[in-house]
């Protein structure tokens, strides 16, 4: 206990300087982390929602849903068409 007291008692005060550029750098780090978290949530939000939905809520793609054009070509179905919520 005496050793700890001697160590703490013999310390000298330290004078330090925080440069304004350091504060700017810390702000950039905080903003970067917030943007990264927002991006993560935005990318995985639909995947998380689909994971917790019931299987009966998901619609199966049926060949009847594919519309035929006049010249017997199939209409292009995009991923956005398959992921649309039909509620």
XYZ file of N, CA and C in Angstrom:
261
model
N 0.827 -1.183 0.000
C 0.000 0.000 0.000
C 0.873 1.250 0.000
N 1.960 1.200 0.761
C 2.871 2.337 0.814
C 3.536 2.585 -0.537
N 3.808 1.527 -1.258
C 4.433 1.672 -2.574
C 3.492 2.388 -3.549
N 2.233 2.044 -3.493
C 1.255 2.685 -4.358
C 1.133 4.162 -4.023
N 1.124 4.468 -2.748
C 1.056 5.867 -2.313
C 2.275 6.641 -2.804
N 3.440 6.051 -2.722
C 4.656 6.716 -3.174
C 4.639 6.947 -4.685
N 4.151 5.995 -5.410
C 4.094 6.135 -6.861
C 3.116 7.232 -7.248
N 1.933 7.246 -6.653
C 0.933 8.252 -6.993
C 1.317 9.641 -6.485
N 2.025 9.690 -5.393
C 2.412 10.960 -4.800
C 3.569 11.617 -5.557
N 4.418 10.835 -6.198
C 5.591 11.360 -6.882
C 5.337 11.668 -8.360
N 4.140 11.540 -8.814
C 3.868 11.823 -10.230
C 3.782 13.321 -10.458
N 4.188 13.749 -11.638
C 4.143 15.160 -11.997
C 2.958 15.384 -12.939
N 2.331 16.526 -12.892
C 1.219 16.789 -13.816
C 1.724 16.847 -15.260
N 0.909 16.361 -16.166
C 1.266 16.336 -17.582
C 0.440 17.396 -18.286
N 1.112 18.217 -19.048
C 0.438 19.241 -19.835
C 0.316 18.693 -21.252
N -0.905 18.615 -21.748
C -1.100 18.069 -23.089
C -1.912 19.037 -23.929
N -1.822 18.861 -25.218
C -2.481 19.754 -26.158
C -3.229 18.912 -27.170
N -4.497 19.216 -27.369
C -5.278 18.521 -28.379
C -5.432 19.469 -29.565
N -4.892 19.059 -30.676
C -4.914 19.849 -31.892
C -6.337 19.865 -32.469
N -6.781 20.975 -33.075
C -8.112 20.991 -33.694
C -8.283 19.923 -34.778
N -7.210 19.569 -35.445
C -7.300 18.514 -36.457
C -7.634 17.167 -35.816
N -7.197 16.960 -34.590
C -7.513 15.729 -33.870
C -9.013 15.646 -33.606
N -9.605 16.761 -33.228
C -11.054 16.771 -32.986
C -11.801 16.496 -34.276
N -11.344 17.067 -35.364
C -11.968 16.823 -36.658
C -11.873 15.344 -37.028
N -10.736 14.749 -36.750
C -10.540 13.332 -37.037
C -11.481 12.470 -36.198
N -11.662 12.818 -34.938
C -12.585 12.063 -34.087
C -14.025 12.184 -34.578
N -14.398 13.377 -35.047
C -15.751 13.569 -35.606
C -15.923 12.709 -36.850
N -14.908 12.620 -37.694
C -14.979 11.796 -38.896
C -15.145 10.330 -38.542
N -14.480 9.882 -37.494
C -14.612 8.490 -37.069
C -16.040 8.210 -36.611
N -16.605 9.098 -35.808
C -17.967 8.901 -35.305
C -18.967 8.901 -36.459
N -18.829 9.844 -37.395
C -19.741 9.900 -38.544
C -19.592 8.653 -39.405
N -18.377 8.191 -39.594
C -18.152 6.973 -40.375
C -18.809 5.755 -39.762
N -18.728 5.647 -38.439
C -19.364 4.510 -37.755
C -20.882 4.590 -37.887
N -21.448 5.781 -37.745
C -22.905 5.940 -37.879
C -23.351 5.572 -39.295
N -22.619 6.013 -40.297
C -22.970 5.691 -41.690
C -22.846 4.195 -41.939
N -21.808 3.573 -41.394
C -21.627 2.127 -41.572
C -22.772 1.342 -40.934
N -23.198 1.754 -39.751
C -24.314 1.074 -39.087
C -25.601 1.267 -39.885
N -25.830 2.485 -40.365
C -27.018 2.741 -41.183
C -27.026 1.934 -42.463
N -25.877 1.796 -43.098
C -25.777 0.999 -44.320
C -26.027 -0.468 -44.026
N -25.466 -0.965 -42.951
C -25.673 -2.364 -42.566
C -27.149 -2.651 -42.342
N -27.817 -1.765 -41.613
C -29.248 -1.950 -41.347
C -30.036 -1.869 -42.648
N -29.690 -0.929 -43.516
C -30.405 -0.778 -44.777
C -30.260 -1.984 -45.680
N -29.071 -2.568 -45.728
C -28.832 -3.710 -46.616
C -29.524 -4.963 -46.092
N -29.443 -5.189 -44.805
C -29.959 -6.443 -44.253
C -31.369 -6.352 -43.698
N -32.025 -5.187 -43.789
C -33.370 -5.031 -43.240
C -34.361 -5.978 -43.917
N -34.349 -6.027 -45.245
C -35.293 -6.900 -45.948
C -34.983 -8.371 -45.686
N -33.716 -8.718 -45.586
C -33.363 -10.109 -45.311
C -33.839 -10.520 -43.922
N -33.698 -9.626 -42.964
C -34.138 -9.928 -41.605
C -35.659 -10.038 -41.555
N -36.372 -9.133 -42.260
C -37.834 -9.194 -42.274
C -38.311 -10.496 -42.915
N -37.685 -10.887 -44.028
C -38.093 -12.122 -44.693
C -37.796 -13.348 -43.842
N -36.742 -13.293 -43.029
C -36.394 -14.418 -42.173
C -37.470 -14.661 -41.121
N -38.047 -13.584 -40.582
C -39.034 -13.724 -39.524
C -40.468 -13.855 -40.026
N -40.682 -13.701 -41.334
C -42.034 -13.886 -41.864
C -42.381 -15.369 -41.886
N -43.665 -15.632 -41.844
C -44.119 -17.012 -41.930
C -43.941 -17.516 -43.352
N -43.782 -18.804 -43.495
C -43.623 -19.403 -44.821
C -44.885 -19.242 -45.658
N -46.049 -19.196 -45.030
C -47.296 -19.081 -45.782
C -47.459 -17.693 -46.398
N -46.753 -16.702 -45.872
C -46.846 -15.350 -46.414
C -46.092 -15.191 -47.722
N -45.094 -16.021 -47.956
C -44.315 -15.891 -49.182
C -45.072 -16.523 -50.334
N -45.105 -15.824 -51.429
C -45.835 -16.306 -52.594
C -44.887 -17.057 -53.516
N -45.369 -18.169 -54.034
C -44.589 -18.948 -54.989
C -44.776 -18.341 -56.372
N -43.732 -18.359 -57.165
C -43.835 -17.866 -58.529
C -44.444 -18.978 -59.376
N -45.538 -18.658 -60.013
C -46.240 -19.632 -60.823
C -46.083 -19.257 -62.289
N -46.127 -20.244 -63.148
C -45.993 -19.953 -64.578
C -47.186 -19.161 -65.093
N -48.292 -19.196 -64.383
C -49.457 -18.408 -64.791
C -49.208 -16.919 -64.595
N -48.303 -16.592 -63.656
C -47.998 -15.194 -63.394
C -47.155 -14.556 -64.495
N -46.502 -15.388 -65.298
C -45.668 -14.858 -66.371
C -46.579 -14.511 -67.541
N -46.611 -13.247 -67.870
C -47.482 -12.791 -68.946
C -46.799 -13.011 -70.282
N -47.572 -13.427 -71.255
C -47.029 -13.635 -72.592
C -47.265 -12.378 -73.419
N -46.232 -11.984 -74.154
C -46.379 -10.848 -75.047
C -47.029 -11.290 -76.344
N -47.329 -10.327 -77.208
C -48.008 -10.630 -78.464
C -47.196 -11.555 -79.360
N -45.895 -11.426 -79.360
C -45.075 -12.247 -80.240
C -44.513 -13.479 -79.529
N -45.227 -13.970 -78.531
C -44.892 -15.192 -77.791
C -43.574 -15.112 -77.023
N -43.129 -13.927 -76.658
C -41.942 -13.792 -75.818
C -42.387 -13.599 -74.369
N -41.659 -14.159 -73.482
C -41.977 -14.014 -72.070
C -41.581 -12.625 -71.607
N -42.392 -12.064 -70.699
C -42.067 -10.767 -70.116
C -40.923 -10.949 -69.125
N -40.034 -10.012 -69.081
C -38.881 -10.091 -68.192
C -39.345 -9.816 -66.764
N -39.015 -10.742 -65.866
C -39.345 -10.579 -64.460
C -38.048 -10.264 -63.733
N -38.037 -9.146 -63.056
C -36.845 -8.735 -62.326
C -36.927 -9.191 -60.878
N -35.806 -9.064 -60.175
C -35.771 -9.433 -58.762
C -36.696 -8.536 -57.950
N -36.841 -7.281 -58.369
C -37.732 -6.372 -57.652
C -39.180 -6.845 -57.749
N -39.562 -7.423 -58.897
C -40.922 -7.948 -59.044
C -41.160 -9.115 -58.086
N -40.148 -9.934 -57.900
C -40.309 -11.096 -57.022
C -40.302 -10.691 -55.547
N -39.641 -9.599 -55.211
C -39.524 -9.200 -53.812
C -40.622 -8.246 -53.362
N -41.475 -7.784 -54.290
C -42.546 -6.860 -53.920
C -43.475 -7.524 -52.916
N -43.823 -6.759 -51.886
C -44.785 -7.243 -50.901
C -46.189 -7.017 -51.440
N -46.944 -8.087 -51.568
C -48.321 -7.980 -52.065
C -49.265 -8.071 -50.873
N -49.304 -6.992 -50.106
C -50.142 -6.973 -48.918
C -51.309 -6.064 -49.115
